[in-house]
Amino acid sequence: MASDVKKLTPALGLAAVMWFLVMYSIAMSLDTVYEFGENYLSDLGVREGAWAFNSGVIGAGILFILFDVLAVAPMLGKDRINVFGVSFLVVAAAFLICVGIFTEDAGDIHGVVSYGFFLTMLAALGTLTWSLMKSKALGRSGAYTTLVAFVFGLVLLPMGGDPLPETLAVLGIVGWGAIMSMLLMLKGSGRRVP
């Protein structure tokens, strides 16, 4: 029974991605003024589709914490750099939850948790790039996917907190999460990860 549950934990990352994308799409469809790339994602958290957007980020954050602890951490092991990488992932997911709790209506605290999410996630991607290159735990695919996501985040960083770079950063993180989850599922099925 425990081994069956363990085999399902890599799917938590994919579940987080799907949950966020579905709820984000619902929130966008309900919002009368939101324009993709023209508005901040968090604008959706205070208008007509707020229930969907905030549920999306809170639910995704919870699922990502479970994914990080139950799937990513065991795959990487207890080497110090691996522990730092997973810790950054967990903190980033906690900030993501806070984005849905402390909406734009909360004032400055919303900015703190939003920037906290992006910067902690960038630190996680940088640390995990090093960890995956060193350990080869997810083959070249996992290491290079993480490297690309990290470099993409670094390229967007100087663009500041404008709506389009924010949206692109979130989509990059979502894509990275989906790919990592699929690679972990592939590895868990006993197949070779390229």
mmCIF file of C-alpha atoms in Angstrom:
data_model
loop_
_atom_site.group_PDB
_atom_site.id
_atom_site.type_symbol
_atom_site.label_atom_id
_atom_site.label_comp_id
_atom_site.label_asym_id
_atom_site.label_seq_id
_atom_site.Cartn_x
_atom_site.Cartn_y
_atom_site.Cartn_z
ATOM 1 C CA MET A 1 0.000 0.000 0.000
ATOM 2 C CA ALA A 2 2.771 2.466 0.947
ATOM 3 C CA SER A 3 4.648 1.691 -2.279
ATOM 4 C CA ASP A 4 1.471 2.380 -4.294
ATOM 5 C CA VAL A 5 1.152 5.795 -2.657
ATOM 6 C CA LYS A 6 4.853 6.440 -3.268
ATOM 7 C CA LYS A 7 4.358 5.731 -6.986
ATOM 8 C CA LEU A 8 1.588 8.351 -7.110
ATOM 9 C CA THR A 9 3.542 11.190 -5.469
ATOM 10 C CA PRO A 10 5.254 12.358 -8.689
ATOM 11 C CA ALA A 11 1.771 12.968 -10.126
ATOM 12 C CA LEU A 12 1.183 15.618 -7.437
ATOM 13 C CA GLY A 13 3.276 18.070 -9.469
ATOM 14 C CA LEU A 14 1.155 17.494 -12.544
ATOM 15 C CA ALA A 15 -1.999 17.791 -10.422
ATOM 16 C CA ALA A 16 -0.756 21.161 -9.100
ATOM 17 C CA VAL A 17 -0.115 22.409 -12.631
ATOM 18 C CA MET A 18 -3.490 21.248 -13.920
ATOM 19 C CA TRP A 19 -5.341 22.672 -10.903
ATOM 20 C CA PHE A 20 -3.688 26.068 -11.367
ATOM 21 C CA LEU A 21 -4.272 26.195 -15.133
ATOM 22 C CA VAL A 22 -7.943 25.217 -14.834
ATOM 23 C CA MET A 23 -8.649 27.712 -12.053
ATOM 24 C CA TYR A 24 -6.642 30.453 -13.799
ATOM 25 C CA SER A 25 -8.652 29.850 -16.987
ATOM 26 C CA ILE A 26 -11.930 30.032 -15.059
ATOM 27 C CA ALA A 27 -10.852 33.259 -13.349
ATOM 28 C CA MET A 28 -9.851 34.795 -16.710
ATOM 29 C CA SER A 29 -13.169 33.804 -18.286
ATOM 30 C CA LEU A 30 -15.136 35.401 -15.438
ATOM 31 C CA ASP A 31 -13.144 38.646 -15.367
ATOM 32 C CA THR A 32 -14.564 41.404 -17.566
ATOM 33 C CA VAL A 33 -11.394 43.527 -17.837
ATOM 34 C CA TYR A 34 -8.455 41.125 -17.521
ATOM 35 C CA GLU A 35 -6.177 40.980 -20.572
ATOM 36 C CA PHE A 36 -3.497 38.309 -20.814
ATOM 37 C CA GLY A 37 -0.046 39.903 -20.494
ATOM 38 C CA GLU A 38 -1.547 43.357 -19.930
ATOM 39 C CA ASN A 39 -2.726 42.788 -16.348
ATOM 40 C CA TYR A 40 -0.984 41.240 -13.381
ATOM 41 C CA LEU A 41 -2.138 37.727 -12.608
ATOM 42 C CA SER A 42 -2.982 38.858 -9.085
ATOM 43 C CA ASP A 43 -5.546 41.292 -10.530
ATOM 44 C CA LEU A 44 -7.685 38.185 -10.969
ATOM 45 C CA GLY A 45 -7.592 37.647 -7.213
ATOM 46 C CA VAL A 46 -9.695 40.716 -6.413
ATOM 47 C CA ARG A 47 -12.405 40.784 -9.072
ATOM 48 C CA GLU A 48 -15.217 38.582 -10.439
ATOM 49 C CA GLY A 49 -13.166 35.401 -10.656
ATOM 50 C CA ALA A 50 -11.309 35.898 -7.371
ATOM 51 C CA TRP A 51 -12.638 32.665 -5.874
ATOM 52 C CA ALA A 52 -11.191 30.685 -8.791
ATOM 53 C CA PHE A 53 -7.806 32.416 -8.978
ATOM 54 C CA ASN A 54 -7.192 32.381 -5.225
ATOM 55 C CA SER A 55 -8.297 28.729 -4.994
ATOM 56 C CA GLY A 56 -5.958 27.997 -7.882
ATOM 57 C CA VAL A 57 -2.832 29.443 -6.279
ATOM 58 C CA ILE A 58 -3.627 28.116 -2.791
ATOM 59 C CA GLY A 59 -4.416 24.612 -4.082
ATOM 60 C CA ALA A 60 -1.375 24.569 -6.377
ATOM 61 C CA GLY A 61 0.854 25.701 -3.505
ATOM 62 C CA ILE A 62 -0.402 22.917 -1.236
ATOM 63 C CA LEU A 63 0.012 20.291 -3.959
ATOM 64 C CA PHE A 64 3.499 21.579 -4.783
ATOM 65 C CA ILE A 65 4.584 21.342 -1.137
ATOM 66 C CA LEU A 66 3.432 17.710 -1.087
ATOM 67 C CA PHE A 67 5.190 17.090 -4.432
ATOM 68 C CA ASP A 68 8.417 18.712 -3.185
ATOM 69 C CA VAL A 69 8.501 16.760 0.076
ATOM 70 C CA LEU A 70 7.142 13.388 -1.096
ATOM 71 C CA ALA A 71 8.576 13.141 -4.633
ATOM 72 C CA VAL A 72 11.430 15.586 -5.250
ATOM 73 C CA ALA A 73 13.220 15.255 -1.894
ATOM 74 C CA PRO A 74 13.416 11.429 -1.930
ATOM 75 C CA MET A 75 14.583 11.453 -5.543
ATOM 76 C CA LEU A 76 17.436 13.859 -4.772
ATOM 77 C CA GLY A 77 18.541 12.461 -1.441
ATOM 78 C CA LYS A 78 19.960 14.185 1.624
ATOM 79 C CA ASP A 79 23.053 15.873 0.220
ATOM 80 C CA ARG A 80 23.222 19.445 1.587
ATOM 81 C CA ILE A 81 22.699 21.153 -1.791
ATOM 82 C CA ASN A 82 19.691 18.919 -2.476
ATOM 83 C CA VAL A 83 18.154 19.807 0.886
ATOM 84 C CA PHE A 84 18.640 23.517 0.119
ATOM 85 C CA GLY A 85 16.985 23.102 -3.290
ATOM 86 C CA VAL A 86 13.948 21.315 -1.869
ATOM 87 C CA SER A 87 13.739 23.818 1.002
ATOM 88 C CA PHE A 88 13.645 26.705 -1.487
ATOM 89 C CA LEU A 89 10.878 24.891 -3.398
ATOM 90 C CA VAL A 90 8.809 24.457 -0.232
ATOM 91 C CA VAL A 91 9.257 28.109 0.776
ATOM 92 C CA ALA A 92 8.314 29.241 -2.755
ATOM 93 C CA ALA A 93 5.162 27.109 -2.613
ATOM 94 C CA ALA A 94 4.317 28.609 0.807
ATOM 95 C CA PHE A 95 4.678 32.092 -0.715
ATOM 96 C CA LEU A 96 2.373 30.963 -3.545
ATOM 97 C CA ILE A 97 -0.266 29.990 -0.995
ATOM 98 C CA CYS A 98 0.132 33.413 0.609
ATOM 99 C CA VAL A 99 -0.495 35.107 -2.776
ATOM 100 C CA GLY A 100 -4.001 33.637 -2.662
ATOM 101 C CA ILE A 101 -4.537 34.589 0.967
ATOM 102 C CA PHE A 102 -3.020 38.082 0.955
ATOM 103 C CA THR A 103 -4.547 39.416 -2.256
ATOM 104 C CA GLU A 104 -3.872 42.851 -3.737
ATOM 105 C CA ASP A 105 -6.453 44.185 -1.260
ATOM 106 C CA ALA A 106 -3.977 43.366 1.529
ATOM 107 C CA GLY A 107 -1.642 46.137 0.332
ATOM 108 C CA ASP A 108 2.129 45.889 0.685
ATOM 109 C CA ILE A 109 2.067 42.369 2.112
ATOM 110 C CA HIS A 110 0.814 41.132 -1.264
ATOM 111 C CA GLY A 111 3.903 42.593 -2.945
ATOM 112 C CA VAL A 112 6.150 40.946 -0.354
ATOM 113 C CA VAL A 113 4.646 37.476 -0.851
ATOM 114 C CA SER A 114 4.573 37.860 -4.653
ATOM 115 C CA TYR A 115 8.220 38.893 -4.887
ATOM 116 C CA GLY A 116 9.022 36.263 -2.265
ATOM 117 C CA PHE A 117 7.517 33.591 -4.516
ATOM 118 C CA PHE A 118 9.415 34.627 -7.635
ATOM 119 C CA LEU A 119 12.783 35.186 -5.945
ATOM 120 C CA THR A 120 12.626 32.012 -3.854
ATOM 121 C CA MET A 121 11.597 30.008 -6.916
ATOM 122 C CA LEU A 122 14.553 31.464 -8.820
ATOM 123 C CA ALA A 123 16.864 30.430 -5.959
ATOM 124 C CA ALA A 124 15.292 26.952 -6.035
ATOM 125 C CA LEU A 125 15.839 26.606 -9.781
ATOM 126 C CA GLY A 126 19.472 27.727 -9.492
ATOM 127 C CA THR A 127 20.180 25.345 -6.629
ATOM 128 C CA LEU A 128 18.359 22.453 -8.299
ATOM 129 C CA THR A 129 20.243 23.029 -11.554
ATOM 130 C CA TRP A 130 23.498 22.453 -9.709
ATOM 131 C CA SER A 131 22.032 19.511 -7.788
ATOM 132 C CA LEU A 132 20.619 17.776 -10.886
ATOM 133 C CA MET A 133 23.794 18.365 -12.915
ATOM 134 C CA LYS A 134 25.831 16.815 -10.114
ATOM 135 C CA SER A 135 23.544 13.911 -9.198
ATOM 136 C CA LYS A 136 22.122 13.090 -12.657
ATOM 137 C CA ALA A 137 19.019 11.939 -10.710
ATOM 138 C CA LEU A 138 16.742 12.895 -13.613
ATOM 139 C CA GLY A 139 19.222 12.465 -16.426
ATOM 140 C CA ARG A 140 20.153 15.271 -18.775
ATOM 141 C CA SER A 141 16.460 16.061 -19.335
ATOM 142 C CA GLY A 142 15.826 17.094 -15.743
ATOM 143 C CA ALA A 143 19.087 19.013 -15.405
ATOM 144 C CA TYR A 144 18.735 20.932 -18.672
ATOM 145 C CA THR A 145 15.020 21.629 -18.197
ATOM 146 C CA THR A 146 15.828 23.149 -14.810
ATOM 147 C CA LEU A 147 18.749 25.105 -16.266
ATOM 148 C CA VAL A 148 16.530 26.539 -19.022
ATOM 149 C CA ALA A 149 13.858 27.541 -16.475
ATOM 150 C CA PHE A 150 16.536 29.174 -14.295
ATOM 151 C CA VAL A 151 18.081 31.126 -17.194
ATOM 152 C CA PHE A 152 14.601 32.159 -18.376
ATOM 153 C CA GLY A 153 13.914 33.534 -14.884
ATOM 154 C CA LEU A 154 17.233 35.387 -14.855
ATOM 155 C CA VAL A 155 16.457 36.954 -18.248
ATOM 156 C CA LEU A 156 13.041 38.133 -17.000
ATOM 157 C CA LEU A 157 14.419 39.489 -13.708
ATOM 158 C CA PRO A 158 15.732 42.842 -15.049
ATOM 159 C CA MET A 159 12.357 43.497 -16.689
ATOM 160 C CA GLY A 160 10.976 44.110 -13.226
ATOM 161 C CA GLY A 161 7.493 43.454 -12.061
ATOM 162 C CA ASP A 162 5.600 44.329 -15.232
ATOM 163 C CA PRO A 163 2.571 42.204 -16.160
ATOM 164 C CA LEU A 164 3.997 40.450 -19.231
ATOM 165 C CA PRO A 165 7.280 39.268 -17.616
ATOM 166 C CA GLU A 166 5.292 38.184 -14.558
ATOM 167 C CA THR A 167 2.932 36.122 -16.712
ATOM 168 C CA LEU A 168 5.822 34.605 -18.676
ATOM 169 C CA ALA A 169 7.649 33.743 -15.438
ATOM 170 C CA VAL A 170 4.586 31.971 -14.058
ATOM 171 C CA LEU A 171 4.085 30.043 -17.294
ATOM 172 C CA GLY A 172 7.771 29.075 -17.254
ATOM 173 C CA ILE A 173 7.467 27.795 -13.683
ATOM 174 C CA VAL A 174 4.264 25.919 -14.551
ATOM 175 C CA GLY A 175 5.952 24.315 -17.565
ATOM 176 C CA TRP A 176 8.971 23.357 -15.488
ATOM 177 C CA GLY A 177 6.720 21.788 -12.821
ATOM 178 C CA ALA A 178 4.848 19.751 -15.430
ATOM 179 C CA ILE A 179 8.032 18.457 -17.055
ATOM 180 C CA MET A 180 9.649 17.590 -13.717
ATOM 181 C CA SER A 181 6.536 15.730 -12.627
ATOM 182 C CA MET A 182 6.458 13.743 -15.873
ATOM 183 C CA LEU A 183 10.170 12.909 -15.589
ATOM 184 C CA LEU A 184 9.660 11.712 -12.017
ATOM 185 C CA MET A 185 6.694 9.585 -13.128
ATOM 186 C CA LEU A 186 8.847 8.130 -15.917
ATOM 187 C CA LYS A 187 11.634 7.330 -13.457
ATOM 188 C CA GLY A 188 9.113 5.856 -10.982
ATOM 189 C CA SER A 189 7.812 3.504 -13.658
ATOM 190 C CA GLY A 190 11.303 2.033 -13.985
ATOM 191 C CA ARG A 191 12.053 3.559 -17.374
ATOM 192 C CA ARG A 192 15.271 5.327 -18.231
ATOM 193 C CA VAL A 193 15.122 9.113 -18.019
ATOM 194 C CA PRO A 194 16.988 10.566 -21.004
#
